[in-house]
Coordinates of C-alpha atoms in Angstrom, one line a residue:
Chain C
X10 CA 115.5 120.7 113.7
X11 CA 113.9 119.7 117.0
X12 CA 112.0 116.5 117.2
X13 CA 108.8 115.7 119.1
X14 CA 109.0 116.6 122.8
X15 CA 106.6 115.4 125.5
X16 CA 106.1 116.5 129.1
X17 CA 106.1 115.4 131.8
X18 CA 108.2 112.2 131.4
X19 CA 106.6 110.5 134.4
X20 CA 103.4 111.2 136.3
X21 CA 101.6 109.5 139.2
X22 CA 97.9 110.3 139.7
X23 CA 95.1 109.0 141.9
X24 CA 92.1 107.3 140.5
X25 CA 89.3 109.8 139.7
X26 CA 91.8 112.7 139.1
X27 CA 92.3 114.5 135.9
X28 CA 95.6 114.7 133.9
X29 CA 97.0 116.8 131.1
X30 CA 99.9 115.6 128.9
X31 CA 101.7 117.9 126.5
X32 CA 103.4 117.5 123.2
X33 CA 105.4 119.8 120.9
X34 CA 105.4 118.7 117.3
X35 CA 108.4 118.6 115.1
X36 CA 109.2 121.7 113.2
X37 CA 107.2 121.8 109.9
X38 CA 104.7 119.2 111.1
X39 CA 101.0 120.2 111.3
X40 CA 99.5 116.9 112.4
X41 CA 99.7 115.3 115.9
X42 CA 98.5 111.9 116.9
X43 CA 98.3 110.4 120.4
X44 CA 98.7 106.7 121.3
X45 CA 98.3 104.7 124.5
X46 CA 100.7 101.8 125.0
X47 CA 100.0 99.4 127.8
X48 CA 102.8 97.2 129.0
X49 CA 103.8 94.5 126.6
X50 CA 101.4 95.7 123.8
X51 CA 101.7 97.8 120.7
X52 CA 100.5 101.4 120.8
X53 CA 96.8 102.0 120.4
X54 CA 95.5 105.0 118.4
X55 CA 93.6 107.5 120.6
X56 CA 93.0 110.4 118.2
X57 CA 94.6 112.7 115.7
X58 CA 94.6 116.5 115.3
X59 CA 95.1 118.3 112.1
X60 CA 95.2 122.1 112.0
X61 CA 93.5 122.4 115.4
X62 CA 90.6 120.0 114.5
X63 CA 90.1 116.4 115.6
X64 CA 90.7 114.2 112.5
X65 CA 90.0 110.7 113.6
X66 CA 89.5 108.9 116.8
X67 CA 90.2 105.4 118.0
X68 CA 88.1 103.3 120.4
X69 CA 88.5 105.5 123.5
X70 CA 85.8 107.0 125.7
X71 CA 85.0 110.7 125.7
X72 CA 86.9 111.3 128.9
X73 CA 89.9 111.2 126.6
X74 CA 90.0 114.6 124.9
X75 CA 92.5 116.8 123.2
X76 CA 93.5 120.1 121.8
X77 CA 95.8 121.4 119.2
X78 CA 97.1 124.9 119.3
X79 CA 98.0 127.3 116.4
X80 CA 101.7 126.4 116.7
X81 CA 100.6 122.7 116.3
X82 CA 101.5 121.7 119.8
X83 CA 98.9 119.5 121.5
X84 CA 97.5 118.4 124.8
X85 CA 95.9 115.1 125.8
X86 CA 93.4 115.4 128.7
X87 CA 92.1 112.4 130.6
X88 CA 89.3 112.9 133.1
X89 CA 88.1 110.5 135.9
X90 CA 91.3 108.5 135.7
X91 CA 91.0 104.7 136.1
X92 CA 93.6 102.2 137.1
X93 CA 93.6 100.8 133.5
X94 CA 94.7 104.2 132.2
X95 CA 98.2 103.4 133.5
X96 CA 100.3 103.3 130.4
X97 CA 102.9 105.0 128.3
X98 CA 101.3 107.8 126.3
X99 CA 103.0 108.6 123.0
X100 CA 102.7 111.6 120.8
X101 CA 103.6 111.5 117.1
X102 CA 103.7 114.3 114.6
X103 CA 103.6 114.2 110.8
X104 CA 103.8 116.6 107.8
X105 CA 100.3 115.7 106.7
X106 CA 97.1 113.9 107.7
X107 CA 98.0 110.6 106.0
X108 CA 101.6 110.6 107.1
X109 CA 103.0 110.3 103.6
X110 CA 106.5 110.9 105.1
X111 CA 105.8 108.8 108.2
X112 CA 105.5 109.7 111.9
X113 CA 108.1 111.0 114.3
X114 CA 107.4 109.9 117.9
X115 CA 108.3 111.6 121.2
X116 CA 109.8 109.7 124.1
X117 CA 106.4 109.4 125.9
X118 CA 104.9 110.1 129.2
X119 CA 104.6 107.3 131.7
X120 CA 101.4 107.7 133.6
X121 CA 100.7 105.6 136.7
X122 CA 97.3 105.7 138.3
X123 CA 97.1 104.5 141.9
Chain J
X23 CA 88.9 97.3 110.6
X24 CA 92.7 97.0 110.1
X25 CA 94.4 94.3 112.1
X26 CA 98.2 93.9 112.3
X27 CA 100.0 90.8 113.5
X28 CA 103.7 90.2 113.9
X29 CA 105.6 86.9 113.9
X30 CA 107.5 85.8 115.9
X31 CA 106.5 87.4 119.2
X32 CA 110.0 86.9 120.5
X33 CA 113.3 85.9 119.0
X34 CA 116.7 85.1 120.5
X35 CA 119.7 84.8 118.2
X36 CA 123.5 84.7 118.5
X37 CA 125.4 87.7 117.3
X38 CA 126.1 87.8 113.6
X39 CA 123.0 86.0 112.4
X40 CA 120.8 87.4 109.7
X41 CA 117.1 87.4 110.6
X42 CA 113.7 88.2 109.3
X43 CA 110.8 89.8 111.2
X44 CA 107.3 89.5 109.7
X45 CA 104.3 91.8 109.7
X46 CA 100.9 91.0 108.3
X47 CA 97.9 93.3 107.9
X48 CA 94.3 92.6 106.8
X49 CA 93.4 95.7 104.8
X50 CA 95.7 96.2 101.8
X51 CA 94.4 99.7 101.2
X52 CA 97.2 101.3 103.2
X53 CA 98.9 104.7 102.7
X54 CA 102.2 103.4 103.9
X55 CA 104.0 101.2 106.4
X56 CA 106.6 102.1 108.9
X57 CA 109.0 100.0 111.0
X58 CA 110.0 101.2 114.4
X59 CA 112.3 100.1 117.2
X60 CA 111.5 100.5 120.8
X61 CA 113.9 100.1 123.7
X62 CA 112.4 99.2 127.1
X63 CA 110.4 102.1 128.6
X64 CA 111.3 104.4 125.7
X65 CA 109.6 106.0 122.8
X66 CA 109.6 104.8 119.2
X67 CA 112.6 105.3 116.8
X68 CA 111.7 105.2 113.1
X69 CA 113.7 102.7 111.1
X70 CA 112.2 102.6 107.7
X71 CA 109.2 104.0 105.9
X72 CA 107.7 102.3 102.8
X73 CA 105.3 104.5 101.0
X74 CA 102.3 102.9 99.2
X75 CA 103.9 103.1 95.8
X76 CA 107.2 101.5 97.0
X77 CA 108.1 97.9 97.5
X78 CA 111.3 98.1 99.4
X79 CA 113.5 100.4 101.5
X80 CA 117.0 100.0 102.8
X81 CA 119.1 101.6 105.5
X82 CA 122.4 100.2 106.5
X83 CA 122.0 96.6 107.7
X84 CA 118.2 96.9 107.5
X85 CA 115.9 96.1 104.5
X86 CA 112.2 96.3 104.6
X87 CA 109.9 95.0 101.9
X88 CA 106.2 95.5 101.3
X89 CA 103.7 93.3 99.4
X90 CA 100.3 95.1 99.6
X91 CA 98.5 92.4 97.7
X92 CA 99.3 89.7 100.2
X93 CA 99.2 92.1 103.2
X94 CA 102.8 91.4 104.3
X95 CA 105.9 93.2 105.1
X96 CA 109.3 91.8 106.2
X97 CA 112.1 93.5 108.0
X98 CA 115.5 91.9 107.3
X99 CA 118.4 92.6 109.7
X100 CA 121.8 91.6 108.5
X101 CA 124.7 90.6 110.7
X102 CA 122.8 91.2 113.9
X103 CA 124.5 92.8 116.9
X104 CA 123.7 92.9 120.6
X105 CA 122.8 96.6 120.2
X106 CA 120.0 95.5 117.9
X107 CA 118.2 94.0 121.0
X108 CA 114.8 95.8 121.3
X109 CA 111.2 95.4 120.3
X110 CA 110.4 95.9 116.7
X111 CA 107.0 97.3 115.7
X112 CA 105.3 97.7 112.4
X113 CA 102.5 100.2 111.8
X114 CA 100.2 100.7 108.8
X115 CA 97.6 103.0 107.6
X116 CA 96.6 106.6 107.9
X117 CA 96.0 106.5 111.7
X118 CA 98.7 104.1 112.3
X119 CA 97.6 100.7 113.5
X120 CA 100.4 98.9 115.2
X121 CA 101.3 95.3 115.6
X122 CA 102.1 93.8 119.0
X123 CA 105.8 93.8 118.2
X124 CA 108.6 91.3 118.0
X125 CA 111.0 91.3 121.0
X126 CA 114.5 90.6 119.7
X127 CA 117.5 89.5 121.8
X128 CA 120.9 89.3 120.2
X129 CA 123.3 87.3 122.4
X130 CA 127.0 88.2 122.4

């Protein structure tokens, strides 16, 4: 059983650029959630995808968008990057929308915006 | 809006001590609560999941309890080891709301 995998592991972008982060969910999981973790803080919920539909969104602007594919993998897209977008982006998958069996997290993508 | 706090923010103990980490949340209507461990610059490793109908979970030297009525959970670590040094995070609710974490250092 494979866990949650994220790519790339590290990324450096320039302010104003666009970035796409990728996540493969754990086998048997149909729900993917994305989190942003700034240095020294707890992760903040960005949004969740369940069966290819957005199923909840945190307090993030529309330039943060996502997709979920039929195989339940997911992408996080961020447009018009700002310096404050520099963070660790974490993907988590679960067996259902309410995570009755908890979340499994990937190792994250470290995004640096310069 | 769910808010989660964790006390203490940081903790430094000598090896072998038993310790308790605290997590408080404002909305008791939660589905479940999960404790995670995070090593510097890494992802989250699940430690224990307490479902809403449960009050306690145990795994090895770790024991987590949940009191929904008071909005509290505790993570008990027995006989701490230097390898336990990490940040410990609790998360609650459907779209997990995380606390800020407790940074634990266990000194040899």
